[in-house]
Amino acid sequence: MSHRELMSVTNKIVNKIVNKIVNKIVSKIVNKIVDKLVNKIVDKIVEDYMKANKPQKNI
């Protein structure tokens, strides 16, 4: 194997590793953002539902 081939193989391996790391980081960030958004949406829906369907005990 020539030096050039070795470098090419090394670059491919490094690129794959870097891509995997970047993908994992991005997916974790995206998951956190999505989780926060979903939680906010769910909280809002629950809040609106509770307001709309308040038990009329205060009368």
CSV table of C-alpha atoms in Angstrom, one decimal:
chain,number,residue,atom,x,y,z
A,1,MET,CA,0.0,0.0,0.0
A,2,SER,CA,1.4,3.3,-1.0
A,3,HIS,CA,1.5,6.3,1.2
A,4,ARG,CA,-1.2,8.0,-0.8
A,5,GLU,CA,-3.5,5.0,-0.5
A,6,LEU,CA,-2.9,4.8,3.2
A,7,MET,CA,-3.7,8.5,3.6
A,8,SER,CA,-6.9,8.0,1.5
A,9,VAL,CA,-8.0,5.1,3.7
A,10,THR,CA,-7.1,7.0,6.9
A,11,ASN,CA,-9.1,10.0,5.6
A,12,LYS,CA,-12.1,7.9,4.9
A,13,ILE,CA,-12.0,6.3,8.3
A,14,VAL,CA,-11.6,9.7,10.0
A,15,ASN,CA,-14.4,11.2,8.0
A,16,LYS,CA,-16.7,8.3,9.0
A,17,ILE,CA,-15.9,8.7,12.7
A,18,VAL,CA,-16.3,12.5,12.5
A,19,ASN,CA,-19.6,12.1,10.7
A,20,LYS,CA,-20.9,9.7,13.3
A,21,ILE,CA,-19.9,12.0,16.1
A,22,VAL,CA,-21.4,15.0,14.5
A,23,ASN,CA,-24.6,13.1,13.7
A,24,LYS,CA,-24.9,11.9,17.3
A,25,ILE,CA,-24.4,15.4,18.6
A,26,VAL,CA,-26.8,17.0,16.2
A,27,SER,CA,-29.5,14.3,16.9
A,28,LYS,CA,-29.1,14.8,20.6
A,29,ILE,CA,-29.5,18.6,20.3
A,30,VAL,CA,-32.5,18.1,18.0
A,31,ASN,CA,-34.0,15.6,20.4
A,32,LYS,CA,-33.6,18.0,23.3
A,33,ILE,CA,-35.1,20.9,21.3
A,34,VAL,CA,-38.0,18.7,20.1
A,35,ASP,CA,-38.6,17.4,23.7
A,36,LYS,CA,-38.8,21.0,25.0
A,37,LEU,CA,-41.1,22.0,22.2
A,38,VAL,CA,-43.4,19.0,22.8
A,39,ASN,CA,-43.4,19.7,26.5
A,40,LYS,CA,-44.4,23.3,25.9
A,41,ILE,CA,-47.1,22.3,23.5
A,42,VAL,CA,-48.5,19.7,25.8
A,43,ASP,CA,-48.4,22.1,28.8
A,44,LYS,CA,-50.3,24.7,26.7
A,45,ILE,CA,-52.9,22.1,25.5
A,46,VAL,CA,-53.4,20.9,29.1
A,47,GLU,CA,-53.6,24.4,30.4
A,48,ASP,CA,-56.1,25.4,27.8
A,49,TYR,CA,-58.1,22.2,28.4
A,50,MET,CA,-58.2,22.9,32.1
A,51,LYS,CA,-59.3,26.5,31.6
A,52,ALA,CA,-62.0,25.4,29.2
A,53,ASN,CA,-63.2,22.6,31.5
A,54,LYS,CA,-62.9,24.2,34.9
A,55,PRO,CA,-65.0,22.4,37.5
A,56,GLN,CA,-67.7,24.9,38.5
A,57,LYS,CA,-67.1,24.6,42.2
A,58,ASN,CA,-66.5,28.4,42.8
A,59,ILE,CA,-70.1,29.3,42.3
